[in-house]
Amino acid sequence: MTTSDLYRPPRPTISYELYPPRTPKGETQVWDTVTQLADHVADYFSVTYGASGSTASTSQALVERIINETSVPVIAHLTCVGRTAEQLREVVGAFLDAGVRNFLALRGDPPEGVVDWKPAPGEVGRACDLVTLIREVEAERFGSRGLDPISRLADHRSRRTAVSIAVAAYPGLERAGAAPDGGHPAGGVTDGAVAGASRFRVREDELVALRAKQDAGADFAITQLFFDAAAYRELLGASRAAGIRLPLVPGILPLTDPARIRRLCDLNGIAHPAEILGTLDATTDPEERRRIGLEATTSLVRDVLAAGAPGLHLYTFNKADGVTALLEDVLAERMPA
Ligand SMILES: Cc1cc2nc3c(=O)[nH]c(=O)nc-3n(C[C@H](O)[C@H](O)[C@H](O)COP(=O)(O)OP(=O)(O)OC[C@H]3O[C@@H](n4cnc5c(N)ncnc54)[C@H](O)[C@@H]3O)c2cc1C
């Protein structure tokens, strides 16, 4: 079984993003988190991959430890910026040798200061091309896939895959005049956006990119963080209208730490969510702040589940308590005993 088998309604799939530790203390912390969550509710973990492969060995080590010491599946994030196609084939091969069968295929962020990054000719520069590369390595290793697009698609639909591939998706941006609240960090809203009643809209090029990832053989998508369920609903509606059938799993950040929210928004080019930040900033009592943040996240989670989200991918920042509190608050009634 791969992670793509997990998105079956009505039970929401619960998964967690981890990052590779940088210090021995961080290693202890991430492993405490893994064991706590594995004992709680965990359908899979995912482990991030530093820009240009900067955490390659620590990411792979954490992925391998999860495989070897827990029974919870794990997704290895993989980025293509900064690697040649040949190097990427080797990285994918090394993950497969280690027993990894689940990937999150990403472009990765361009090197700092490079505005219009493009890959060298013949190299891999888009997530959809990385999906294709992984499917090619899978075919070489496991032999079950035809390499022409039609048989690859047929194979994919019949689920005869040894490897599951997730990709990134980007919730809608606020319409003209409003600050963006989600969406791809690389640019603003274009006029060619999808029509709809929502105050959010999804960029046309993001839909084209997501469709290309699906056609290359992706199994599901995980979204960038967002703060309003309407942004997720817009992505869902626009994707379905564009023929994208992939399960779209909302990436959820527990909204308890205003400094972290600000930092992540800045990192990802997302506008600060004024309302929740204003409420969090208004209290100096950490317990009260946590209560308010969890309440806001609970409300967001309820709304995305009501919108049809097949699961929740929780950004843990290597700490279990925020996400377990959230699950207790929100999901107890939805989880089978
Ligand atoms: C859930 C999640 C996890 C992440 N994990 C990591 C991580 O571990 N490490 C890390 O470094 N980064 C990570 N990122 C960030 C990600 O690498 C960046 O957002 C990156 O800038 C874009 O990656 P992508 O896979 O969406 O790129 P792509 O899908 O390749 O898109 C990049 C750009 O090219 C355009 N494009 C792509 N394909 C096409 C096409 N066929 N036609 C037209 N236009 C196209 C898109 O519109 C977009 O503007 C993550 C993001 C998310 C949402």
mmCIF file of C-alpha atoms and ligand atoms in Angstrom:
data_model
loop_
_atom_site.group_PDB
_atom_site.id
_atom_site.type_symbol
_atom_site.label_atom_id
_atom_site.label_comp_id
_atom_site.label_asym_id
_atom_site.label_seq_id
_atom_site.Cartn_x
_atom_site.Cartn_y
_atom_site.Cartn_z
ATOM 1 C CA MET A 1 0.000 0.000 0.000
ATOM 2 C CA THR A 2 1.173 3.530 -0.750
ATOM 3 C CA THR A 3 -0.137 6.802 0.669
ATOM 4 C CA SER A 4 -2.312 7.367 -2.417
ATOM 5 C CA ASP A 5 -4.507 4.490 -1.173
ATOM 6 C CA LEU A 6 -5.317 6.404 1.994
ATOM 7 C CA TYR A 7 -7.647 9.069 0.607
ATOM 8 C CA ARG A 8 -10.939 7.270 0.799
ATOM 9 C CA PRO A 9 -13.946 8.995 2.330
ATOM 10 C CA PRO A 10 -15.543 9.342 4.803
ATOM 11 C CA ARG A 11 -12.625 9.128 7.227
ATOM 12 C CA PRO A 12 -10.316 12.129 6.976
ATOM 13 C CA THR A 13 -6.700 11.117 6.611
ATOM 14 C CA ILE A 14 -4.409 12.636 9.225
ATOM 15 C CA SER A 15 -0.798 13.299 8.284
ATOM 16 C CA TYR A 16 2.057 15.388 9.638
ATOM 17 C CA GLU A 17 4.906 17.370 8.135
ATOM 18 C CA LEU A 18 8.279 17.162 9.876
ATOM 19 C CA TYR A 19 11.580 18.793 9.050
ATOM 20 C CA PRO A 20 14.996 17.163 9.398
ATOM 21 C CA PRO A 21 16.720 18.036 12.690
ATOM 22 C CA ARG A 22 19.788 20.286 12.677
ATOM 23 C CA THR A 23 21.166 19.459 16.127
ATOM 24 C CA PRO A 24 21.275 16.457 18.504
ATOM 25 C CA LYS A 25 18.633 18.220 20.645
ATOM 26 C CA GLY A 26 16.496 18.672 17.545
ATOM 27 C CA GLU A 27 16.934 15.002 16.759
ATOM 28 C CA THR A 28 15.564 14.031 20.178
ATOM 29 C CA GLN A 29 12.686 16.451 19.760
ATOM 30 C CA VAL A 30 11.652 15.231 16.328
ATOM 31 C CA TRP A 31 11.808 11.628 17.439
ATOM 32 C CA ASP A 32 9.677 12.346 20.530
ATOM 33 C CA THR A 33 7.184 13.963 18.168
ATOM 34 C CA VAL A 34 7.190 11.005 15.786
ATOM 35 C CA THR A 35 6.607 8.493 18.580
ATOM 36 C CA GLN A 36 3.850 10.562 20.207
ATOM 37 C CA LEU A 37 2.038 11.074 16.921
ATOM 38 C CA ALA A 38 2.526 7.463 15.811
ATOM 39 C CA ASP A 39 0.801 6.410 19.050
ATOM 40 C CA HIS A 40 -1.965 8.960 18.511
ATOM 41 C CA VAL A 41 -3.478 9.160 14.999
ATOM 42 C CA ALA A 42 -1.028 9.051 12.126
ATOM 43 C CA ASP A 43 -1.754 7.905 8.575
ATOM 44 C CA TYR A 44 1.598 9.123 7.348
ATOM 45 C CA PHE A 45 4.432 11.539 7.990
ATOM 46 C CA SER A 46 6.200 13.689 5.441
ATOM 47 C CA VAL A 47 9.764 14.963 5.739
ATOM 48 C CA THR A 48 10.843 18.206 4.075
ATOM 49 C CA TYR A 49 13.903 18.548 1.855
ATOM 50 C CA GLY A 50 16.055 21.674 2.145
ATOM 51 C CA ALA A 51 16.412 24.020 -0.822
ATOM 52 C CA SER A 52 18.837 22.680 -3.470
ATOM 53 C CA GLY A 53 19.183 19.421 -1.525
ATOM 54 C CA SER A 54 20.800 21.190 1.440
ATOM 55 C CA THR A 55 19.313 18.699 3.942
ATOM 56 C CA ALA A 56 19.623 15.650 1.686
ATOM 57 C CA SER A 57 21.359 13.377 4.187
ATOM 58 C CA THR A 58 19.422 14.451 7.308
ATOM 59 C CA SER A 59 16.116 14.255 5.439
ATOM 60 C CA GLN A 60 16.910 10.793 4.170
ATOM 61 C CA ALA A 61 18.099 9.679 7.620
ATOM 62 C CA LEU A 62 14.825 10.771 9.259
ATOM 63 C CA VAL A 63 12.761 9.118 6.508
ATOM 64 C CA GLU A 64 14.709 5.872 6.949
ATOM 65 C CA ARG A 65 14.347 5.944 10.724
ATOM 66 C CA ILE A 66 10.576 6.340 10.417
ATOM 67 C CA ILE A 67 10.479 3.402 7.996
ATOM 68 C CA ASN A 68 12.671 1.226 10.190
ATOM 69 C CA GLU A 69 11.266 2.062 13.620
ATOM 70 C CA THR A 70 7.554 2.758 13.111
ATOM 71 C CA SER A 71 4.732 1.203 11.128
ATOM 72 C CA VAL A 72 3.591 4.603 9.801
ATOM 73 C CA PRO A 73 4.191 5.329 6.081
ATOM 74 C CA VAL A 74 6.406 8.277 5.223
ATOM 75 C CA ILE A 75 6.658 10.622 2.264
ATOM 76 C CA ALA A 76 10.051 11.965 1.227
ATOM 77 C CA HIS A 77 9.827 15.520 -0.133
ATOM 78 C CA LEU A 78 12.132 15.969 -3.118
ATOM 79 C CA THR A 79 13.044 19.182 -4.968
ATOM 80 C CA CYS A 80 14.643 19.570 -8.381
ATOM 81 C CA VAL A 81 16.260 23.046 -8.274
ATOM 82 C CA GLY A 82 20.043 22.705 -8.025
ATOM 83 C CA ARG A 83 20.226 19.079 -9.186
ATOM 84 C CA THR A 84 20.830 17.601 -12.619
ATOM 85 C CA ALA A 85 18.420 14.988 -13.931
ATOM 86 C CA GLU A 86 21.131 12.372 -13.450
ATOM 87 C CA GLN A 87 21.632 13.381 -9.811
ATOM 88 C CA LEU A 88 17.873 13.297 -9.251
ATOM 89 C CA ARG A 89 17.699 9.768 -10.648
ATOM 90 C CA GLU A 90 20.398 8.758 -8.173
ATOM 91 C CA VAL A 91 18.556 10.412 -5.265
ATOM 92 C CA VAL A 92 15.283 8.694 -6.205
ATOM 93 C CA GLY A 93 17.149 5.393 -6.567
ATOM 94 C CA ALA A 94 18.745 5.811 -3.131
ATOM 95 C CA PHE A 95 15.346 6.488 -1.561
ATOM 96 C CA LEU A 96 13.896 3.414 -3.302
ATOM 97 C CA ASP A 97 16.854 1.326 -2.072
ATOM 98 C CA ALA A 98 16.019 2.507 1.457
ATOM 99 C CA GLY A 99 12.445 1.283 1.089
ATOM 100 C CA VAL A 100 10.825 4.668 0.377
ATOM 101 C CA ARG A 101 7.713 4.354 -1.806
ATOM 102 C CA ASN A 102 6.140 7.778 -1.287
ATOM 103 C CA PHE A 103 7.409 11.089 -2.663
ATOM 104 C CA LEU A 104 6.282 14.713 -2.667
ATOM 105 C CA ALA A 105 7.644 16.048 -5.954
ATOM 106 C CA LEU A 106 8.463 19.767 -5.849
ATOM 107 C CA ARG A 107 10.373 22.276 -7.869
ATOM 108 C CA GLY A 108 11.878 23.861 -4.772
ATOM 109 C CA ASP A 109 12.649 27.526 -4.320
ATOM 110 C CA PRO A 110 15.137 29.115 -6.743
ATOM 111 C CA PRO A 111 18.507 30.228 -5.314
ATOM 112 C CA GLU A 112 18.216 33.475 -3.331
ATOM 113 C CA GLY A 113 18.265 36.593 -5.446
ATOM 114 C CA VAL A 114 17.523 34.730 -8.706
ATOM 115 C CA VAL A 115 14.278 36.234 -9.977
ATOM 116 C CA ASP A 116 13.662 34.389 -13.240
ATOM 117 C CA TRP A 117 15.203 30.995 -12.509
ATOM 118 C CA LYS A 118 15.287 28.517 -15.368
ATOM 119 C CA PRO A 119 16.870 25.051 -15.489
ATOM 120 C CA ALA A 120 19.760 24.354 -17.843
ATOM 121 C CA PRO A 121 18.612 22.827 -21.146
ATOM 122 C CA GLY A 122 17.607 19.197 -20.710
ATOM 123 C CA GLU A 123 17.434 19.437 -16.912
ATOM 124 C CA VAL A 124 14.408 19.178 -14.654
ATOM 125 C CA GLY A 125 12.872 22.539 -13.753
ATOM 126 C CA ARG A 126 9.227 21.894 -12.917
ATOM 127 C CA ALA A 127 7.506 19.613 -10.465
ATOM 128 C CA CYS A 128 5.584 17.912 -13.296
ATOM 129 C CA ASP A 129 8.916 16.948 -14.898
ATOM 130 C CA LEU A 130 10.116 15.542 -11.567
ATOM 131 C CA VAL A 131 6.929 13.450 -11.383
ATOM 132 C CA THR A 132 7.768 12.101 -14.852
ATOM 133 C CA LEU A 133 11.363 11.373 -13.778
ATOM 134 C CA ILE A 134 10.205 9.474 -10.676
ATOM 135 C CA ARG A 135 7.715 7.482 -12.766
ATOM 136 C CA GLU A 136 10.531 6.621 -15.196
ATOM 137 C CA VAL A 137 12.784 5.392 -12.383
ATOM 138 C CA GLU A 138 9.828 3.449 -10.989
ATOM 139 C CA ALA A 139 9.314 1.812 -14.400
ATOM 140 C CA GLU A 140 12.993 0.901 -14.622
ATOM 141 C CA ARG A 141 12.974 -0.555 -11.118
ATOM 142 C CA PHE A 142 9.614 -2.239 -10.978
ATOM 143 C CA GLY A 143 8.971 -2.754 -14.663
ATOM 144 C CA SER A 144 5.204 -2.525 -14.501
ATOM 145 C CA ARG A 145 4.693 0.780 -16.271
ATOM 146 C CA GLY A 146 4.519 1.457 -19.971
ATOM 147 C CA LEU A 147 6.484 4.580 -20.751
ATOM 148 C CA ASP A 148 4.064 6.059 -23.277
ATOM 149 C CA PRO A 149 1.624 8.532 -21.721
ATOM 150 C CA ILE A 150 -1.549 6.555 -22.485
ATOM 151 C CA SER A 151 -0.446 3.320 -20.868
ATOM 152 C CA ARG A 152 1.098 5.277 -18.002
ATOM 153 C CA LEU A 153 -2.244 6.969 -17.374
ATOM 154 C CA ALA A 154 -4.110 3.659 -17.632
ATOM 155 C CA ASP A 155 -1.663 2.096 -15.206
ATOM 156 C CA HIS A 156 -2.084 5.028 -12.876
ATOM 157 C CA ARG A 157 -5.880 4.778 -12.948
ATOM 158 C CA SER A 158 -5.801 1.064 -12.255
ATOM 159 C CA ARG A 159 -3.519 1.870 -9.305
ATOM 160 C CA ARG A 160 -0.852 -0.613 -10.361
ATOM 161 C CA THR A 161 1.833 1.609 -8.930
ATOM 162 C CA ALA A 162 4.687 0.753 -6.654
ATOM 163 C CA VAL A 163 5.313 4.388 -5.866
ATOM 164 C CA SER A 164 2.952 7.152 -4.734
ATOM 165 C CA ILE A 165 3.661 10.727 -5.770
ATOM 166 C CA ALA A 166 2.153 13.777 -4.100
ATOM 167 C CA VAL A 167 2.604 17.328 -5.406
ATOM 168 C CA ALA A 168 2.040 20.885 -4.152
ATOM 169 C CA ALA A 169 -1.110 22.924 -4.824
ATOM 170 C CA TYR A 170 -1.842 26.564 -4.069
ATOM 171 C CA PRO A 171 -5.108 27.905 -2.622
ATOM 172 C CA GLY A 172 -6.819 30.914 -4.185
ATOM 173 C CA LEU A 173 -5.569 34.472 -3.998
ATOM 174 C CA GLU A 174 -7.854 37.279 -2.906
ATOM 175 C CA ARG A 175 -9.399 39.130 -5.808
ATOM 176 C CA ALA A 176 -8.288 42.573 -6.972
ATOM 177 C CA GLY A 177 -7.820 45.165 -4.284
ATOM 178 C CA ALA A 178 -7.481 42.628 -1.488
ATOM 179 C CA ALA A 179 -4.225 41.305 -0.069
ATOM 180 C CA PRO A 180 -3.287 37.781 -1.192
ATOM 181 C CA ASP A 181 -4.186 35.019 1.261
ATOM 182 C CA GLY A 182 -2.512 31.937 -0.142
ATOM 183 C CA GLY A 183 -1.449 31.170 -3.673
ATOM 184 C CA HIS A 184 1.851 30.525 -5.307
ATOM 185 C CA PRO A 185 4.670 32.621 -3.903
ATOM 186 C CA ALA A 186 6.252 33.307 -7.276
ATOM 187 C CA GLY A 187 3.845 35.973 -8.467
ATOM 188 C CA GLY A 188 0.587 37.844 -8.221
ATOM 189 C CA VAL A 189 -2.910 37.187 -9.481
ATOM 190 C CA THR A 190 -3.317 37.332 -13.227
ATOM 191 C CA ASP A 191 -6.313 38.581 -15.137
ATOM 192 C CA GLY A 192 -6.820 35.154 -16.641
ATOM 193 C CA ALA A 193 -8.093 33.803 -13.334
ATOM 194 C CA VAL A 194 -10.989 31.404 -13.004
ATOM 195 C CA ALA A 195 -14.381 33.071 -12.694
ATOM 196 C CA GLY A 196 -16.496 32.436 -9.604
ATOM 197 C CA ALA A 197 -18.366 34.060 -6.775
ATOM 198 C CA SER A 198 -15.641 33.572 -4.169
ATOM 199 C CA ARG A 199 -13.498 36.503 -3.109
ATOM 200 C CA PHE A 200 -10.565 34.201 -3.911
ATOM 201 C CA ARG A 201 -9.353 33.037 -7.281
ATOM 202 C CA VAL A 202 -6.788 30.531 -8.429
ATOM 203 C CA ARG A 203 -4.089 31.533 -10.887
ATOM 204 C CA GLU A 204 -4.556 30.033 -14.315
ATOM 205 C CA ASP A 205 -0.885 28.980 -14.552
ATOM 206 C CA GLU A 206 -1.205 27.145 -11.234
ATOM 207 C CA LEU A 207 -4.125 25.172 -12.607
ATOM 208 C CA VAL A 208 -2.126 24.389 -15.757
ATOM 209 C CA ALA A 209 0.810 23.286 -13.585
ATOM 210 C CA LEU A 210 -1.408 21.141 -11.348
ATOM 211 C CA ARG A 211 -3.074 19.543 -14.367
ATOM 212 C CA ALA A 212 0.401 18.801 -15.798
ATOM 213 C CA LYS A 213 1.409 17.154 -12.500
ATOM 214 C CA GLN A 214 -1.734 15.020 -12.609
ATOM 215 C CA ASP A 215 -1.108 14.043 -16.234
ATOM 216 C CA ALA A 216 2.502 13.124 -15.429
ATOM 217 C CA GLY A 217 1.243 10.632 -12.829
ATOM 218 C CA ALA A 218 0.786 12.433 -9.504
ATOM 219 C CA ASP A 219 -1.613 10.785 -7.067
ATOM 220 C CA PHE A 220 -2.687 13.648 -4.811
ATOM 221 C CA ALA A 221 -1.765 17.187 -3.844
ATOM 222 C CA ILE A 222 -1.046 18.917 -0.549
ATOM 223 C CA THR A 223 -1.734 22.629 -0.310
ATOM 224 C CA GLN A 224 0.303 25.572 0.800
ATOM 225 C CA LEU A 225 -0.890 26.968 4.130
ATOM 226 C CA PHE A 226 -3.874 29.329 4.055
ATOM 227 C CA PHE A 227 -6.087 31.071 6.581
ATOM 228 C CA ASP A 228 -9.554 31.140 5.055
ATOM 229 C CA ALA A 229 -11.481 28.048 3.995
ATOM 230 C CA ALA A 230 -12.849 30.017 1.024
ATOM 231 C CA ALA A 231 -9.345 29.964 -0.511
ATOM 232 C CA TYR A 232 -9.347 26.157 -0.302
ATOM 233 C CA ARG A 233 -12.914 25.909 -1.643
ATOM 234 C CA GLU A 234 -11.903 28.029 -4.609
ATOM 235 C CA LEU A 235 -8.959 25.761 -5.373
ATOM 236 C CA LEU A 236 -11.223 22.725 -5.149
ATOM 237 C CA GLY A 237 -13.862 24.211 -7.461
ATOM 238 C CA ALA A 238 -11.402 25.630 -9.992
ATOM 239 C CA SER A 239 -9.428 22.371 -10.071
ATOM 240 C CA ARG A 240 -12.482 20.222 -10.681
ATOM 241 C CA ALA A 241 -13.616 22.607 -13.428
ATOM 242 C CA ALA A 242 -10.166 22.236 -15.024
ATOM 243 C CA GLY A 243 -10.393 18.437 -15.043
ATOM 244 C CA ILE A 244 -8.118 17.938 -12.044
ATOM 245 C CA ARG A 245 -9.381 14.969 -10.073
ATOM 246 C CA LEU A 246 -6.513 14.668 -7.601
ATOM 247 C CA PRO A 247 -7.439 14.611 -3.909
ATOM 248 C CA LEU A 248 -6.475 18.074 -2.611
ATOM 249 C CA VAL A 249 -5.286 17.784 0.953
ATOM 250 C CA PRO A 250 -5.284 21.052 2.912
ATOM 251 C CA GLY A 251 -2.019 21.917 4.631
ATOM 252 C CA ILE A 252 -2.977 23.206 8.081
ATOM 253 C CA LEU A 253 -0.804 25.241 10.431
ATOM 254 C CA PRO A 254 -1.981 25.397 14.065
ATOM 255 C CA LEU A 255 -2.461 29.160 14.454
ATOM 256 C CA THR A 256 -1.044 29.491 17.948
ATOM 257 C CA ASP A 257 2.234 31.313 17.373
ATOM 258 C CA PRO A 258 1.967 34.795 15.801
ATOM 259 C CA ALA A 259 5.723 35.080 15.220
ATOM 260 C CA ARG A 260 5.719 31.795 13.304
ATOM 261 C CA ILE A 261 2.678 32.810 11.256
ATOM 262 C CA ARG A 262 4.408 36.051 10.265
ATOM 263 C CA ARG A 263 7.682 34.282 9.435
ATOM 264 C CA LEU A 264 5.966 31.653 7.277
ATOM 265 C CA CYS A 265 3.894 34.232 5.459
ATOM 266 C CA ASP A 266 7.053 36.210 4.699
ATOM 267 C CA LEU A 267 8.935 33.092 3.587
ATOM 268 C CA ASN A 268 6.137 31.978 1.298
ATOM 269 C CA GLY A 269 5.097 35.392 0.006
ATOM 270 C CA ILE A 270 1.677 35.210 1.661
ATOM 271 C CA ALA A 271 -0.048 38.276 3.137
ATOM 272 C CA HIS A 272 -0.331 38.288 6.935
ATOM 273 C CA PRO A 273 -3.794 37.199 8.141
ATOM 274 C CA ALA A 274 -4.736 40.429 9.904
ATOM 275 C CA GLU A 275 -7.741 39.164 11.839
ATOM 276 C CA ILE A 276 -6.189 36.173 13.590
ATOM 277 C CA LEU A 277 -2.909 38.013 14.173
ATOM 278 C CA GLY A 278 -4.802 40.944 15.709
ATOM 279 C CA THR A 279 -6.599 38.602 18.099
ATOM 280 C CA LEU A 280 -3.436 36.710 19.026
ATOM 281 C CA ASP A 281 -1.482 39.930 19.522
ATOM 282 C CA ALA A 282 -4.173 41.305 21.806
ATOM 283 C CA THR A 283 -3.295 38.869 24.590
ATOM 284 C CA THR A 284 0.012 38.373 26.383
ATOM 285 C CA ASP A 285 -1.121 35.302 28.319
ATOM 286 C CA PRO A 286 0.421 32.280 26.510
ATOM 287 C CA GLU A 287 -2.369 29.901 27.578
ATOM 288 C CA GLU A 288 -5.070 32.263 26.423
ATOM 289 C CA ARG A 289 -3.215 32.850 23.158
ATOM 290 C CA ARG A 290 -2.962 29.117 22.579
ATOM 291 C CA ARG A 291 -6.677 28.674 23.302
ATOM 292 C CA ILE A 292 -7.597 31.428 20.838
ATOM 293 C CA GLY A 293 -5.245 30.041 18.177
ATOM 294 C CA LEU A 294 -6.568 26.513 18.503
ATOM 295 C CA GLU A 295 -10.124 27.780 18.340
ATOM 296 C CA ALA A 296 -9.367 29.625 15.089
ATOM 297 C CA THR A 297 -7.640 26.563 13.612
ATOM 298 C CA THR A 298 -10.501 24.331 14.714
ATOM 299 C CA SER A 299 -12.926 26.558 12.884
ATOM 300 C CA LEU A 300 -10.753 26.488 9.728
ATOM 301 C CA VAL A 301 -10.461 22.694 9.910
ATOM 302 C CA ARG A 302 -14.205 22.225 10.351
ATOM 303 C CA ASP A 303 -14.822 24.417 7.317
ATOM 304 C CA VAL A 304 -12.367 22.610 5.028
ATOM 305 C CA LEU A 305 -13.695 19.209 6.073
ATOM 306 C CA ALA A 306 -17.226 20.454 5.393
ATOM 307 C CA ALA A 307 -15.987 21.621 1.970
ATOM 308 C CA GLY A 308 -14.933 18.050 1.207
ATOM 309 C CA ALA A 309 -11.276 17.925 2.217
ATOM 310 C CA PRO A 310 -10.182 14.272 2.179
ATOM 311 C CA GLY A 311 -7.819 14.733 5.094
ATOM 312 C CA LEU A 312 -5.598 17.155 6.962
ATOM 313 C CA HIS A 313 -1.861 17.574 6.523
ATOM 314 C CA LEU A 314 -0.681 19.239 9.709
ATOM 315 C CA TYR A 315 2.442 21.370 9.810
ATOM 316 C CA THR A 316 3.970 20.281 13.133
ATOM 317 C CA PHE A 317 7.275 22.177 13.272
ATOM 318 C CA ASN A 318 8.442 19.033 15.015
ATOM 319 C CA LYS A 319 6.152 19.505 18.010
ATOM 320 C CA ALA A 320 3.265 17.174 18.774
ATOM 321 C CA ASP A 321 1.252 19.113 21.331
ATOM 322 C CA GLY A 322 -0.335 21.742 19.041
ATOM 323 C CA VAL A 323 -1.543 19.196 16.522
ATOM 324 C CA THR A 324 -2.748 16.613 19.052
ATOM 325 C CA ALA A 325 -4.732 19.306 20.896
ATOM 326 C CA LEU A 326 -6.245 20.313 17.570
ATOM 327 C CA LEU A 327 -7.205 16.750 16.719
ATOM 328 C CA GLU A 328 -8.749 16.196 20.117
ATOM 329 C CA ASP A 329 -10.784 19.363 19.732
ATOM 330 C CA VAL A 330 -11.921 18.783 16.183
ATOM 331 C CA LEU A 331 -11.817 15.221 15.112
ATOM 332 C CA ALA A 332 -12.826 13.028 18.043
ATOM 333 C CA GLU A 333 -16.330 12.618 16.698
ATOM 334 C CA ARG A 334 -15.071 11.805 13.186
ATOM 335 C CA MET A 335 -12.556 9.123 14.026
ATOM 336 C CA PRO A 336 -13.634 5.512 14.277
ATOM 337 C CA ALA A 337 -12.787 3.985 17.687
HETATM 338 C C1 LIG B 1 2.976 21.076 0.711
HETATM 339 C C2 LIG B 1 4.274 21.757 0.317
HETATM 340 C C3 LIG B 1 5.490 21.216 0.717
HETATM 341 C C4 LIG B 1 6.694 21.830 0.364
HETATM 342 N N1 LIG B 1 7.877 21.268 0.766
HETATM 343 C C5 LIG B 1 9.049 21.817 0.374
HETATM 344 C C6 LIG B 1 10.300 21.205 0.733
HETATM 345 O O1 LIG B 1 10.336 20.175 1.404
HETATM 346 N N2 LIG B 1 11.442 21.801 0.315
HETATM 347 C C7 LIG B 1 11.433 22.957 -0.442
HETATM 348 O O2 LIG B 1 12.516 23.441 -0.808
HETATM 349 N N3 LIG B 1 10.265 23.551 -0.806
HETATM 350 C C8 LIG B 1 9.077 23.016 -0.419
HETATM 351 N N4 LIG B 1 7.901 23.602 -0.788
HETATM 352 C C9 LIG B 1 7.922 24.880 -1.529
HETATM 353 C C10 LIG B 1 8.012 24.698 -3.066
HETATM 354 O O3 LIG B 1 9.209 24.063 -3.416
HETATM 355 C C11 LIG B 1 7.936 26.088 -3.677
HETATM 356 O O4 LIG B 1 6.669 26.661 -3.479
HETATM 357 C C12 LIG B 1 8.375 26.213 -5.132
HETATM 358 O O5 LIG B 1 8.607 27.594 -5.408
HETATM 359 C C13 LIG B 1 7.337 25.730 -6.145
HETATM 360 O O6 LIG B 1 7.259 24.368 -6.126
HETATM 361 P P1 LIG B 1 6.168 23.576 -6.998
HETATM 362 O O7 LIG B 1 6.439 22.156 -6.813
HETATM 363 O O8 LIG B 1 4.807 24.092 -6.733
HETATM 364 O O9 LIG B 1 6.603 24.040 -8.484
HETATM 365 P P2 LIG B 1 5.948 23.858 -9.923
HETATM 366 O O10 LIG B 1 4.678 23.086 -9.870
HETATM 367 O O11 LIG B 1 7.010 23.378 -10.845
HETATM 368 O O12 LIG B 1 5.573 25.361 -10.286
HETATM 369 C C14 LIG B 1 6.579 26.360 -10.308
HETATM 370 C C15 LIG B 1 6.158 27.486 -11.257
HETATM 371 O O13 LIG B 1 6.174 27.043 -12.603
HETATM 372 C C16 LIG B 1 4.872 27.131 -13.189
HETATM 373 N N5 LIG B 1 4.628 25.849 -13.901
HETATM 374 C C17 LIG B 1 5.007 24.624 -13.488
HETATM 375 N N6 LIG B 1 4.625 23.689 -14.369
HETATM 376 C C18 LIG B 1 3.980 24.350 -15.356
HETATM 377 C C19 LIG B 1 3.327 23.932 -16.556
HETATM 378 N N7 LIG B 1 3.291 22.640 -16.929
HETATM 379 N N8 LIG B 1 2.748 24.884 -17.333
HETATM 380 C C20 LIG B 1 2.790 26.182 -16.964
HETATM 381 N N9 LIG B 1 3.389 26.648 -15.841
HETATM 382 C C21 LIG B 1 3.977 25.736 -15.043
HETATM 383 C C22 LIG B 1 3.904 27.295 -12.018
HETATM 384 O O14 LIG B 1 2.773 28.028 -12.345
HETATM 385 C C23 LIG B 1 4.747 28.000 -10.998
HETATM 386 O O15 LIG B 1 4.743 29.374 -11.206
HETATM 387 C C24 LIG B 1 6.678 23.026 -0.423
HETATM 388 C C25 LIG B 1 5.443 23.574 -0.812
HETATM 389 C C26 LIG B 1 4.252 22.959 -0.461
HETATM 390 C C27 LIG B 1 2.949 23.573 -0.889
#
